[in-house]
Short mmCIF file of C-alpha atoms in Angstrom, two decimals:
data_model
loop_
_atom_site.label_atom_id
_atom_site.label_comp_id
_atom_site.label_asym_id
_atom_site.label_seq_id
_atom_site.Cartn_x
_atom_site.Cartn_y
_atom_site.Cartn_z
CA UNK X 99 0.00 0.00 0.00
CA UNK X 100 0.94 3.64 -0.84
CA UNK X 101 2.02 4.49 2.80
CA UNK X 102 4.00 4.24 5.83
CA UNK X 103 4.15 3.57 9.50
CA UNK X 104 2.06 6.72 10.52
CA UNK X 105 -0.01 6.89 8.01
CA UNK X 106 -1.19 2.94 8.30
CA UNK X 107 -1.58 4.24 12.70
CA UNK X 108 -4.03 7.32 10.73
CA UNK X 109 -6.03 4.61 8.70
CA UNK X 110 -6.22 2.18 11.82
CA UNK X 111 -7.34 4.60 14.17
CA UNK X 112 -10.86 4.35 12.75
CA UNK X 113 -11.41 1.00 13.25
CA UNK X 114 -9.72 1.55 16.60
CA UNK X 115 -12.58 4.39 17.49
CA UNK X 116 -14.83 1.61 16.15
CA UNK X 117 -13.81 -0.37 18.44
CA UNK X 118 -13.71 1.48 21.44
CA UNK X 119 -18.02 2.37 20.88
CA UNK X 120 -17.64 5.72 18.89
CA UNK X 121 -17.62 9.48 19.73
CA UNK X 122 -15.05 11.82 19.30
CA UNK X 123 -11.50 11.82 18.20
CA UNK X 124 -8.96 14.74 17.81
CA UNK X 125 -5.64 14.93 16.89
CA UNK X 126 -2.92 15.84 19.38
CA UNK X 127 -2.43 19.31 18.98
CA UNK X 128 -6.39 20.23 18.51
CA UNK X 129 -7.15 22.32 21.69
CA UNK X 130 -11.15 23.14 23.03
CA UNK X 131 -12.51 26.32 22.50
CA UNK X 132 -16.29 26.54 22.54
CA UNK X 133 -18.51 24.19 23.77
CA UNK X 134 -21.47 22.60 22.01
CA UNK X 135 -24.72 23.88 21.97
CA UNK X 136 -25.80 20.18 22.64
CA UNK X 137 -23.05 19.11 25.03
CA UNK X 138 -21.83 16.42 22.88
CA UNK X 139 -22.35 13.36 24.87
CA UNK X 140 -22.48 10.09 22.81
CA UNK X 141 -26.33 10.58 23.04
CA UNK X 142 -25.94 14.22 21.45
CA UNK X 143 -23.65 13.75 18.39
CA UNK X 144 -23.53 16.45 16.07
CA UNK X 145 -25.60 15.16 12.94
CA UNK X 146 -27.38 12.65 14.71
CA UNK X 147 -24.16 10.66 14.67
CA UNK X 148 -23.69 10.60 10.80
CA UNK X 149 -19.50 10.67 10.58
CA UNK X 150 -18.56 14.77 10.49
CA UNK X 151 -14.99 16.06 9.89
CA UNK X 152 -14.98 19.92 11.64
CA UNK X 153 -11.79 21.38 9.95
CA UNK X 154 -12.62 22.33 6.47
CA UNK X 155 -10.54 22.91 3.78
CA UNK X 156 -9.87 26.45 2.89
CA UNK X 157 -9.53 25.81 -0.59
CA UNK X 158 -11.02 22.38 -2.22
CA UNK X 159 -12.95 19.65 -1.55
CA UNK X 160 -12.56 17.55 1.69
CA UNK X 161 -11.62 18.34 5.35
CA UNK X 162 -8.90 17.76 7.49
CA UNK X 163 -9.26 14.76 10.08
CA UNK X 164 -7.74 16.37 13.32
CA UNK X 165 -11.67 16.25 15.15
CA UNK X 166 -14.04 13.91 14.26
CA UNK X 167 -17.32 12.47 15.91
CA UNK X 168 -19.77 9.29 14.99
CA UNK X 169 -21.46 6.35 16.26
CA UNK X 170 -20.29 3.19 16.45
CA UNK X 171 -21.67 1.88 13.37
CA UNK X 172 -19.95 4.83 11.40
CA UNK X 173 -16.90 4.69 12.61
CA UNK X 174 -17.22 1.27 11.18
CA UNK X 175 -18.66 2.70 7.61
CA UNK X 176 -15.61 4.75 7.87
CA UNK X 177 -12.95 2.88 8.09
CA UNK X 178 -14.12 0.43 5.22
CA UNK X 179 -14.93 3.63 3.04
CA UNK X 180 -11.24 4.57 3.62
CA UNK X 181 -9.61 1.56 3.02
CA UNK X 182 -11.33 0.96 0.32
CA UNK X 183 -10.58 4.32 -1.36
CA UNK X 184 -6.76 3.47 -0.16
CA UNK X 185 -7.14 0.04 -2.58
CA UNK X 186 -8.35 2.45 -5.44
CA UNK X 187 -4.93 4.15 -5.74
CA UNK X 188 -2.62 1.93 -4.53
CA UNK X 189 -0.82 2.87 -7.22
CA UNK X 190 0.25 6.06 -6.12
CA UNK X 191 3.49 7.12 -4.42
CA UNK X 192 1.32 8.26 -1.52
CA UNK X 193 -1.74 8.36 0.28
CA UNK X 194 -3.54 8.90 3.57
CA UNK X 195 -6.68 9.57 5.49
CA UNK X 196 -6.41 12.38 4.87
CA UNK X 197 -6.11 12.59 0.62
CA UNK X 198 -8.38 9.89 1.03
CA UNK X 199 -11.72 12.32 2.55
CA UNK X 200 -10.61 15.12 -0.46
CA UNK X 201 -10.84 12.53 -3.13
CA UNK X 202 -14.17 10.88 -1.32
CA UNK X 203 -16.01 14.28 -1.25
CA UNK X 204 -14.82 15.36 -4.06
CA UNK X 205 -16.38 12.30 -6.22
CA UNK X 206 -18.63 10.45 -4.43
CA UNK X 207 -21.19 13.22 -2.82
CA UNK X 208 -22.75 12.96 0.98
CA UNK X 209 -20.69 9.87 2.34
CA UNK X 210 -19.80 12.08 5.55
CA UNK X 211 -20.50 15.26 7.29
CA UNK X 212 -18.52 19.01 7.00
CA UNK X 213 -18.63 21.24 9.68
CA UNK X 214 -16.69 24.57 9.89
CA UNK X 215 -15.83 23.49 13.86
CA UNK X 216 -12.16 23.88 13.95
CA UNK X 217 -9.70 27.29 13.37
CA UNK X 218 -6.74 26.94 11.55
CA UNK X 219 -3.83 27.53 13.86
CA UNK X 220 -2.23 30.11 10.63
CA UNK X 221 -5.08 31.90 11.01
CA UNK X 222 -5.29 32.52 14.86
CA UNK X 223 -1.13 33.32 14.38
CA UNK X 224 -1.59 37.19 13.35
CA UNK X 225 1.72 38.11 15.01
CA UNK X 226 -0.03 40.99 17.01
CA UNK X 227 -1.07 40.60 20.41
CA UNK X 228 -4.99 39.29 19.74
CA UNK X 229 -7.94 41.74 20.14
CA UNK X 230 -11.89 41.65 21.21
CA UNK X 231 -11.90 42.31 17.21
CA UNK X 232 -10.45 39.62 16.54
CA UNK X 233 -12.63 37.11 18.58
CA UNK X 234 -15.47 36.51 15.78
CA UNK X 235 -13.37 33.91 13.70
CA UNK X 236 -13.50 31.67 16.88
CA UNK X 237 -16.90 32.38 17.36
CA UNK X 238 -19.20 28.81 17.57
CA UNK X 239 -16.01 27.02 16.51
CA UNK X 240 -14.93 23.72 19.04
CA UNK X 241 -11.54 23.98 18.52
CA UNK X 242 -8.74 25.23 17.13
CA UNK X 243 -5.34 23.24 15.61
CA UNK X 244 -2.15 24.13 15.63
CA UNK X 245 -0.94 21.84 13.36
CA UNK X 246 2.72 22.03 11.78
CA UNK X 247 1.44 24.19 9.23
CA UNK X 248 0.24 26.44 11.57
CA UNK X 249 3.97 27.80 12.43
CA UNK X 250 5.11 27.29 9.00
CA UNK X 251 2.72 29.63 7.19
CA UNK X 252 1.09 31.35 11.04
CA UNK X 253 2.57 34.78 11.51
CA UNK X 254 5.21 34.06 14.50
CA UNK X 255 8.72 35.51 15.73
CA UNK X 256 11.51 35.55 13.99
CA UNK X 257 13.05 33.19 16.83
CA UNK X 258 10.43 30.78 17.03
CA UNK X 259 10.62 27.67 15.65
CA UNK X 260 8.99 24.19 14.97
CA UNK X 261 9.90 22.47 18.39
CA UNK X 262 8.36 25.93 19.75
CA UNK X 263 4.96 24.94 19.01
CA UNK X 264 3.87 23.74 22.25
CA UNK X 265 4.70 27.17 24.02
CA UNK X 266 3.10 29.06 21.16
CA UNK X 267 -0.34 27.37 21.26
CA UNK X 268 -0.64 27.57 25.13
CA UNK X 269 0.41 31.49 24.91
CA UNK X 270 -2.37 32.01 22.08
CA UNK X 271 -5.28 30.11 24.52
CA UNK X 272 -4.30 32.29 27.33
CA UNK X 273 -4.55 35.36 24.96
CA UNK X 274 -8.14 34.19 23.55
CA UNK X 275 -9.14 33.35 27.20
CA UNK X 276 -8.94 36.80 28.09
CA UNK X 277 -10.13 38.59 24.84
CA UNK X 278 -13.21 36.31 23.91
CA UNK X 279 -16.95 35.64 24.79
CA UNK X 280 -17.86 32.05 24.47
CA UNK X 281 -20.05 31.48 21.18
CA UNK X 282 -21.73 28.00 21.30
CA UNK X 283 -21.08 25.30 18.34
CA UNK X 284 -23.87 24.86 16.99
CA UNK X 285 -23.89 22.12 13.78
CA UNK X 286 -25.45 23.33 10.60
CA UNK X 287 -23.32 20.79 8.27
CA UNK X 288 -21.95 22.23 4.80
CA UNK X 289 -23.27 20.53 1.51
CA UNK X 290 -20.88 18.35 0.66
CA UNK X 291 -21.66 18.59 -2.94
CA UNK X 292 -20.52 22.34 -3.37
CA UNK X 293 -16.95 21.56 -4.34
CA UNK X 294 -17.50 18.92 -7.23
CA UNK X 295 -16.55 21.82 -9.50
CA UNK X 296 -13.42 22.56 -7.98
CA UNK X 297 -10.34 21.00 -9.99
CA UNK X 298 -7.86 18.39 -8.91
CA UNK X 299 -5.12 21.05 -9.40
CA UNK X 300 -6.73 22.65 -6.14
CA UNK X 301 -7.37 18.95 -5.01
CA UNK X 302 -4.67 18.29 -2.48
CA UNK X 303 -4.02 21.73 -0.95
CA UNK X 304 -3.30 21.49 2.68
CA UNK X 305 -5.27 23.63 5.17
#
């Protein structure tokens, strides 16, 4: 198959949340911000439990898979749809959950949920100390992720670098603590079906 160590642990961990009864699963360096409207107990899923990705691509098709939430039984659905989409291009040089979701939304329509739940970390990093004015692109958003990209193309110091990451995101949710009202999430999923047009050259852009 068309990937490695990690990305086989980012395909398994579907059938592990499978497994383990369903609910929610984030990626490491995801971090709360808003709560749900519904509380999000396995008995108040967003989307009545129909599998939902909350970090949407900026530009294309797809969503990242850093927060996620389903039953059981679509965790299940999940992981097969995955695979299975893995098998179709096992001829490439690479693949993962991830490219896997872009290519899924982008040509087979309404197999999972989009939710605009989770803040790019680049966009929270405006290197300026963050304002009350600032507050309404975390407004009704869960989370945000300060993934590596985030301090790649995120408007930091000059000094700060990659292995700074941890420091940076902790400094930024003290900052929002003390700028920002809490906004509810509240789910209102995104057609799926609105990026068919969009080319492959805009395919695999990373958000």
């Amino acid at each position: 198959m068309p990937f490695g160590g990690y990305d086989l642990i980012c395909f398994l961990r579907y059938l592990a949340m499978s497994m383990a009864g369903g609910g929610w699963m984030s990626d490491y360096d995801v971090f709360p911000l808003n709560p749900l409207e519904k509380g999000g107990s396995a008995a108040q899923l967003p989307n009545g439990g129909t599998f939902t990705l909350y970090e949407k691509q900026l530009v294309g098709p797809g969503a990242v898979p850093s927060l996620a939430s389903g039953r059981q039984t679509e965790w299940d659905r999940i992981a097969h749809l995955i695979y299975e989409n893995a098998l179709e291009h096992r001829e490439a040089d690479f693949w993962s959950d991830f490219y896997a979701f872009i290519d899924i939304d982008k040509n087979k329509d309404g197999l999972y949920k989009i939710e605009d739940g989770v803040l790019q970390g680049r966009r929270a990093l405006t290197g300026r100390v963050w304002q009350q004015s600032d507050c309404g692109i975390t407004e009704e958003k869960i989370a945000v992720h300060f993934a590596h990209d985030a301090i790649i193309r995120g408007q930091t110091r000059t000094d700060e670098v990659m292995s700074d990451r941890p420091r940076i995101a902790q400094s930024w949710l003290e900052m929002w603590a003390t700028k920002c009202e809490i906004v509810p999430f509240v789910d209102a999923p995104m057609e799926i079906s609105v990026f068919a047009h969009l080319t492959s050259q805009n395919a695999f852009q990373t958000s």
